[in-house]
Amino acid sequence: MSENIVFQRPSVMADVATHYCPGCQHGVVQRLVAEYIDSRQLAEKTVMVTSIGCSVLLYNYLLMDAVEAPHGRAPAVATGVKRVAPDKVVFAYQGDGDLASIGMAEIMHAANRGERITIIFVNNTCYGMTGGQMAPTTLIGQKTTTCPSGRCASSAGLPLRMAEIMAGLPGVAYASRVAVNTTKHIAQAKKAVRMAFDAPLNDQGMGFVEILATCPTNWKMTPLAANQRIADEMIPYFPLGTFKDAKNAGAC
Ligand SMILES: Cc1ncc(C[n+]2csc(CCOP(=O)(O)OP(=O)(O)O)c2C)c(N)n1
Ligand code: SF4
């Protein structure tokens, strides 16, 4: 009897259990990155920059060279790595508290400079690791430990739509938003991850992909309900789509 393998662990993914909570989608996103690296056989050429947050232990899960950056500084560290080793494929993996709050300056300037790096941005509408504080992406009305009555626009402003902001910066060659709440969306996310890596590899500019993901623990939801929240609450405010694609629009 012959075997037909339809799914297997990417070779750059360590054969270990992750520390993520049940239903957390950091693992799904990291698998998509691993599949891309495998498909292009880039493991030896890649340096990943891990950020502060639940994904901080990424270097335990993906078997590649890594640099750990202080909170928010991943795009600056990635810039340094890419500039001293331009032949390397360099990506930063950041949460929304890390990227859109503490590291807002770093991402803006790295994008504006058009650094040839890839940013994998996981938006779970809160600071996950430290107990679910309000992030710049927290939705209006969403309760967090720092806005227990729900985020209020008059005092906290509206949630930031990072993919659209990034698309407006000239150094960004590719910017999109995807989700990982359905198999169809995961397939789209896989393609977006590839595009976000291809843009700097093709020397077009920065590649940026925002991925809508769950944090069942801090949302105080079951994994299934958290998955449904992406469809019901997140996608209506954070529309999925490609906001910039230099390959289709001409040189960046
Ligand atoms: C310089 C610095 N400031 C603050 C912290 C505390 N801290 C650690 S993780 C974290 C939240 C990260 O949230 P997010 O980026 O949304 O990632 P998630 O945990 O949701 O994946 C914070 C504030 C820190 N470790 N270092
Ligand atoms: S706290 Fe949230 S983001 Fe962190 S591992 Fe748990 S579910 Fe994932």
mmCIF file of N, CA, C and O and ligand atoms in Angstrom, residues 20-21 24 26 54 124 128-129 214-218, ligand 2:
data_model
loop_
_atom_site.group_PDB
_atom_site.id
_atom_site.type_symbol
_atom_site.label_atom_id
_atom_site.label_comp_id
_atom_site.label_asym_id
_atom_site.label_seq_id
_atom_site.Cartn_x
_atom_site.Cartn_y
_atom_site.Cartn_z
ATOM 1 N N TYR A 20 2.178 27.963 23.640
ATOM 2 C CA TYR A 20 0.996 28.792 23.398
ATOM 3 C C TYR A 20 -0.257 28.194 24.030
ATOM 4 O O TYR A 20 -0.400 26.983 24.151
ATOM 5 N N CYS A 21 -1.186 29.084 24.402
ATOM 6 C CA CYS A 21 -2.459 28.632 24.985
ATOM 7 C C CYS A 21 -3.262 27.848 23.941
ATOM 8 O O CYS A 21 -3.105 28.072 22.736
ATOM 9 N N CYS A 24 -4.613 29.467 20.502
ATOM 10 C CA CYS A 24 -3.793 30.607 20.069
ATOM 11 C C CYS A 24 -3.292 30.340 18.655
ATOM 12 O O CYS A 24 -2.886 29.223 18.343
ATOM 13 N N HIS A 26 -0.706 31.922 17.089
ATOM 14 C CA HIS A 26 0.710 32.177 16.793
ATOM 15 C C HIS A 26 1.321 30.951 16.104
ATOM 16 O O HIS A 26 2.133 31.081 15.185
ATOM 17 N N CYS A 54 4.183 37.118 23.402
ATOM 18 C CA CYS A 54 4.042 35.660 23.483
ATOM 19 C C CYS A 54 4.901 34.934 22.463
ATOM 20 O O CYS A 54 5.258 33.780 22.655
ATOM 21 N N ASN A 124 -3.746 40.615 17.503
ATOM 22 C CA ASN A 124 -4.752 39.903 18.295
ATOM 23 C C ASN A 124 -5.504 40.870 19.229
ATOM 24 O O ASN A 124 -6.063 40.461 20.227
ATOM 25 N N GLY A 128 -0.892 40.349 24.558
ATOM 26 C CA GLY A 128 -1.207 39.013 25.035
ATOM 27 C C GLY A 128 -0.413 38.609 26.261
ATOM 28 O O GLY A 128 -0.957 38.294 27.313
ATOM 29 N N MET A 129 0.911 38.661 26.143
ATOM 30 C CA MET A 129 1.775 38.055 27.155
ATOM 31 C C MET A 129 1.611 38.664 28.552
ATOM 32 O O MET A 129 1.746 37.976 29.564
ATOM 33 N N THR A 214 -6.135 34.958 17.023
ATOM 34 C CA THR A 214 -6.856 34.879 18.301
ATOM 35 C C THR A 214 -5.941 35.009 19.514
ATOM 36 O O THR A 214 -4.761 34.655 19.472
ATOM 37 N N CYS A 215 -6.529 35.462 20.610
ATOM 38 C CA CYS A 215 -5.917 35.371 21.938
ATOM 39 C C CYS A 215 -7.041 34.933 22.880
ATOM 40 O O CYS A 215 -7.582 35.750 23.631
ATOM 41 N N PRO A 216 -7.436 33.649 22.820
ATOM 42 C CA PRO A 216 -8.591 33.195 23.606
ATOM 43 C C PRO A 216 -8.436 33.478 25.097
ATOM 44 O O PRO A 216 -9.418 33.787 25.776
ATOM 45 N N THR A 217 -7.212 33.396 25.587
ATOM 46 C CA THR A 217 -6.991 33.583 27.028
ATOM 47 C C THR A 217 -7.394 34.983 27.477
ATOM 48 O O THR A 217 -8.170 35.153 28.421
ATOM 49 N N ASN A 218 -6.871 35.989 26.798
ATOM 50 C CA ASN A 218 -7.170 37.353 27.234
ATOM 51 C C ASN A 218 -8.526 37.853 26.742
ATOM 52 O O ASN A 218 -9.084 38.782 27.325
HETATM 53 S S1 SF4 B 2 -1.868 34.886 25.975
HETATM 54 FE FE1 SF4 B 2 -2.915 35.067 23.996
HETATM 55 S S2 SF4 B 2 -1.317 35.501 22.451
HETATM 56 FE FE2 SF4 B 2 -0.342 34.702 24.327
HETATM 57 S S3 SF4 B 2 -0.133 32.485 23.987
HETATM 58 FE FE3 SF4 B 2 -2.019 32.808 25.130
HETATM 59 S S4 SF4 B 2 -3.610 32.987 23.556
HETATM 60 FE FE4 SF4 B 2 -1.622 33.269 22.532
#
